[in-house]
Tab-separated table of C-alpha atoms in Angstrom:
chain	number	residue	atom	x	y	z
A	1	UNK	CA	-0.330	0.009	-0.263
A	2	UNK	CA	1.633	3.651	-0.844
A	3	UNK	CA	2.217	6.203	1.633
A	4	UNK	CA	-0.021	7.608	2.719
A	5	UNK	CA	1.077	12.513	1.776
A	6	UNK	CA	0.677	14.725	5.420
A	7	UNK	CA	-0.046	18.109	5.166
A	8	UNK	CA	3.716	19.521	4.651
A	9	UNK	CA	3.038	16.936	0.823
A	10	UNK	CA	0.389	19.326	0.495
A	11	UNK	CA	2.386	22.310	1.618
A	12	UNK	CA	5.830	21.127	-0.151
A	13	UNK	CA	3.195	20.973	-3.862
A	14	UNK	CA	1.452	24.309	-3.243
A	15	UNK	CA	5.160	26.001	-2.237
A	16	UNK	CA	6.267	24.806	-6.066
A	17	UNK	CA	2.886	25.263	-7.767
A	18	UNK	CA	3.630	28.919	-6.515
A	19	UNK	CA	7.460	29.504	-7.960
A	20	UNK	CA	5.706	27.798	-10.809
A	21	UNK	CA	2.716	31.015	-10.777
A	22	UNK	CA	5.522	33.605	-10.193
A	23	UNK	CA	8.072	31.983	-12.422
A	24	UNK	CA	4.458	32.347	-15.183
A	25	UNK	CA	3.890	35.709	-13.791
A	26	UNK	CA	7.897	37.306	-14.253
A	27	UNK	CA	6.811	36.823	-18.421
A	28	UNK	CA	3.602	38.127	-18.173
A	29	UNK	CA	3.758	41.250	-16.433
A	30	UNK	CA	6.281	43.028	-18.926
A	31	UNK	CA	2.940	42.813	-21.817
A	32	UNK	CA	0.870	43.362	-20.001
A	33	UNK	CA	2.476	46.709	-19.015
A	34	UNK	CA	3.462	47.777	-22.108
A	35	UNK	CA	-0.107	47.071	-22.799
A	36	UNK	CA	-1.371	49.579	-20.486
A	37	UNK	CA	-1.758	52.981	-21.642
A	38	UNK	CA	-1.943	55.061	-18.351
A	39	UNK	CA	1.271	55.495	-17.205
A	40	UNK	CA	0.574	54.677	-12.796
A	41	UNK	CA	-0.450	51.875	-14.006
A	42	UNK	CA	2.475	50.730	-16.347
A	43	UNK	CA	4.545	51.975	-13.280
A	44	UNK	CA	2.141	49.950	-10.670
A	45	UNK	CA	2.283	47.092	-12.718
A	46	UNK	CA	6.498	47.237	-13.769
A	47	UNK	CA	6.658	47.843	-9.596
A	48	UNK	CA	4.511	44.635	-9.181
A	49	UNK	CA	7.525	42.770	-11.586
A	50	UNK	CA	10.135	44.014	-9.648
A	51	UNK	CA	8.175	42.385	-6.477
A	52	UNK	CA	7.123	39.715	-8.382
A	53	UNK	CA	11.144	38.216	-8.883
A	54	UNK	CA	11.745	38.841	-5.490
A	55	UNK	CA	8.417	37.400	-4.511
A	56	UNK	CA	10.563	33.879	-6.620
A	57	UNK	CA	14.043	34.664	-4.515
A	58	UNK	CA	11.885	34.698	-0.958
A	59	UNK	CA	9.777	31.304	-2.117
A	60	UNK	CA	13.975	30.165	-2.777
A	61	UNK	CA	14.320	30.342	0.863
A	62	UNK	CA	11.598	29.324	2.673
A	63	UNK	CA	12.173	25.865	0.348
A	64	UNK	CA	15.647	26.520	0.745
A	65	UNK	CA	14.513	26.398	4.639
A	66	UNK	CA	13.188	23.572	4.119
A	67	UNK	CA	15.417	21.676	3.174
A	68	UNK	CA	13.564	21.066	-0.498
A	69	UNK	CA	14.792	22.141	-3.799
A	70	UNK	CA	13.006	25.227	-5.504
A	71	UNK	CA	11.597	23.738	-8.269
A	72	UNK	CA	8.030	24.683	-9.806
A	73	UNK	CA	4.808	22.455	-10.739
A	74	UNK	CA	2.759	24.124	-12.932
A	75	UNK	CA	0.043	26.157	-11.444
A	76	UNK	CA	-3.007	25.775	-14.524
A	77	UNK	CA	-4.710	28.188	-12.294
A	78	UNK	CA	-2.047	31.610	-12.739
A	79	UNK	CA	-1.967	29.822	-16.837
A	80	UNK	CA	-5.222	30.957	-16.779
A	81	UNK	CA	-5.695	34.579	-15.847
A	82	UNK	CA	-2.405	34.820	-18.056
A	83	UNK	CA	-4.168	33.294	-21.073
A	84	UNK	CA	-7.463	35.945	-20.304
A	85	UNK	CA	-5.225	37.974	-19.826
A	86	UNK	CA	-3.564	37.276	-22.994
A	87	UNK	CA	-7.009	37.593	-24.790
A	88	UNK	CA	-7.625	40.605	-23.225
A	89	UNK	CA	-4.747	42.603	-25.249
A	90	UNK	CA	-5.775	41.454	-28.160
A	91	UNK	CA	-8.604	42.782	-28.322
A	92	UNK	CA	-9.052	46.164	-30.016
A	93	UNK	CA	-11.263	48.007	-27.058
A	94	UNK	CA	-10.249	51.769	-26.325
A	95	UNK	CA	-7.312	53.078	-24.741
A	96	UNK	CA	-9.273	53.008	-21.520
A	97	UNK	CA	-11.528	50.333	-22.016
A	98	UNK	CA	-7.887	48.275	-22.938
A	99	UNK	CA	-6.236	49.909	-19.125
A	100	UNK	CA	-9.976	48.902	-17.243
A	101	UNK	CA	-9.423	45.656	-17.976
A	102	UNK	CA	-6.279	45.170	-17.761
A	103	UNK	CA	-6.809	45.504	-14.049
A	104	UNK	CA	-9.087	43.349	-13.952
A	105	UNK	CA	-6.812	41.071	-15.580
A	106	UNK	CA	-3.802	41.780	-13.111
A	107	UNK	CA	-6.138	41.622	-9.765
A	108	UNK	CA	-7.808	38.104	-10.704
A	109	UNK	CA	-3.656	37.344	-10.834
A	110	UNK	CA	-3.190	39.570	-7.212
A	111	UNK	CA	-7.593	37.312	-5.600
A	112	UNK	CA	-5.658	33.403	-6.911
A	113	UNK	CA	-2.030	33.780	-5.318
A	114	UNK	CA	-3.644	35.675	-2.269
A	115	UNK	CA	-5.396	32.959	-1.751
A	116	UNK	CA	-2.641	30.940	-2.495
A	117	UNK	CA	-0.239	32.226	-0.010
A	118	UNK	CA	-3.478	32.768	2.487
A	119	UNK	CA	-3.212	29.052	2.897
A	120	UNK	CA	0.710	28.384	2.940
A	121	UNK	CA	1.145	31.285	6.187
A	122	UNK	CA	-1.500	29.162	7.865
A	123	UNK	CA	0.133	26.370	7.382
A	124	UNK	CA	3.512	27.107	7.973
A	125	UNK	CA	2.742	28.675	11.115
A	126	UNK	CA	0.246	24.659	12.422
A	127	UNK	CA	2.792	22.514	10.855
A	128	UNK	CA	5.322	25.928	13.324
A	129	UNK	CA	7.798	26.710	9.990
A	130	UNK	CA	8.091	30.234	11.759
A	131	UNK	CA	10.116	30.380	9.966
A	132	UNK	CA	8.882	29.930	6.018
A	133	UNK	CA	5.302	31.557	7.727
A	134	UNK	CA	6.954	34.760	8.084
A	135	UNK	CA	8.225	35.407	4.601
A	136	UNK	CA	5.362	33.777	3.445
A	137	UNK	CA	3.465	36.807	4.953
A	138	UNK	CA	5.776	38.987	3.019
A	139	UNK	CA	4.387	38.099	0.206
A	140	UNK	CA	0.598	38.587	1.002
A	141	UNK	CA	1.284	41.742	1.934
A	142	UNK	CA	2.325	43.028	-0.993
A	143	UNK	CA	0.144	40.713	-2.763
A	144	UNK	CA	-2.500	43.173	-0.934
A	145	UNK	CA	-0.963	45.708	-1.577
A	146	UNK	CA	-0.542	45.395	-5.120
A	147	UNK	CA	-4.212	44.414	-5.626
A	148	UNK	CA	-5.350	47.723	-3.158
A	149	UNK	CA	-2.558	49.979	-5.209
A	150	UNK	CA	-5.532	48.723	-8.493
A	151	UNK	CA	-7.766	48.925	-6.647
A	152	UNK	CA	-6.759	53.527	-6.325
A	153	UNK	CA	-6.168	53.468	-10.475
A	154	UNK	CA	-9.602	51.796	-11.306
A	155	UNK	CA	-12.241	52.970	-8.721
A	156	UNK	CA	-9.588	57.016	-9.140
A	157	UNK	CA	-10.220	57.201	-12.993
A	158	UNK	CA	-9.588	54.136	-16.074
A	159	UNK	CA	-13.544	52.508	-14.727
A	160	UNK	CA	-14.723	56.380	-14.971
A	161	UNK	CA	-12.723	56.909	-18.120
A	162	UNK	CA	-13.722	53.753	-20.044
A	163	UNK	CA	-17.039	54.218	-18.892
A	164	UNK	CA	-17.625	57.499	-20.309
A	165	UNK	CA	-17.140	55.920	-23.829
A	166	UNK	CA	-18.710	52.426	-23.094
A	167	UNK	CA	-22.778	54.449	-24.658
A	168	UNK	CA	-20.844	56.322	-26.799
A	169	UNK	CA	-21.614	54.732	-30.450
A	170	UNK	CA	-25.379	53.316	-28.984
A	171	UNK	CA	-26.253	56.660	-28.206
A	172	UNK	CA	-24.487	58.207	-31.679
A	173	UNK	CA	-26.952	55.239	-33.679
A	174	UNK	CA	-30.008	56.770	-31.588
A	175	UNK	CA	-30.330	60.473	-31.916
A	176	UNK	CA	-32.707	61.106	-33.852
A	177	UNK	CA	-31.454	63.268	-37.689
A	178	UNK	CA	-34.085	65.686	-38.847
A	179	UNK	CA	-37.773	66.273	-38.929
A	180	UNK	CA	-38.305	62.665	-37.852
A	181	UNK	CA	-37.429	64.187	-34.025
A	182	UNK	CA	-38.577	61.799	-31.121
A	183	UNK	CA	-38.199	64.453	-28.518
A	184	UNK	CA	-41.138	66.786	-27.025
A	185	UNK	CA	-41.297	70.388	-28.853
A	186	UNK	CA	-43.174	72.825	-27.033
A	187	UNK	CA	-45.936	73.121	-28.690
A	188	UNK	CA	-47.370	69.446	-28.858
A	189	UNK	CA	-47.318	69.279	-25.044
A	190	UNK	CA	-50.935	69.791	-23.359
A	191	UNK	CA	-51.694	72.903	-22.772
A	192	UNK	CA	-52.197	74.359	-19.042
A	193	UNK	CA	-56.251	75.267	-18.489
């Protein structure tokens, strides 16, 4: 009978998944930054790219603290999120809409990572891997800060700019032209008695 896996085994497996996720993101984030039109969004993505590179190094420290070799296991979850972001970048959206969609894609990645690192921190603490827990908590805090920065950019104008053009072409098509106007003129208003 095969030996049953333990929480330590699951923990190392999740670390490998996160390690691969971060490595995939180091390749995807430069493309997202290049696609961004807002200078603030581009700067936020580039800044998080630098953090992501540090997070890869931090995960290597976690592996080392456990006596494990740093090695990734393909992360299907982040691969799917990156694939969706690539599809967004290929759409023919106006600039504010592209930026709003890039923020949405980046936040999907952040939320995925926050869930993963939250679990890793909890498991590390439960098993008494305090050094690993502290390193992972540092990364979790960075992911939360990156998500908050993206929220601030979205709510600070990018979503509103995208919304301004959302129905513009429809309104132009619906705008009546000439004598067939559906707007009530003052002569068609009900008369007062």
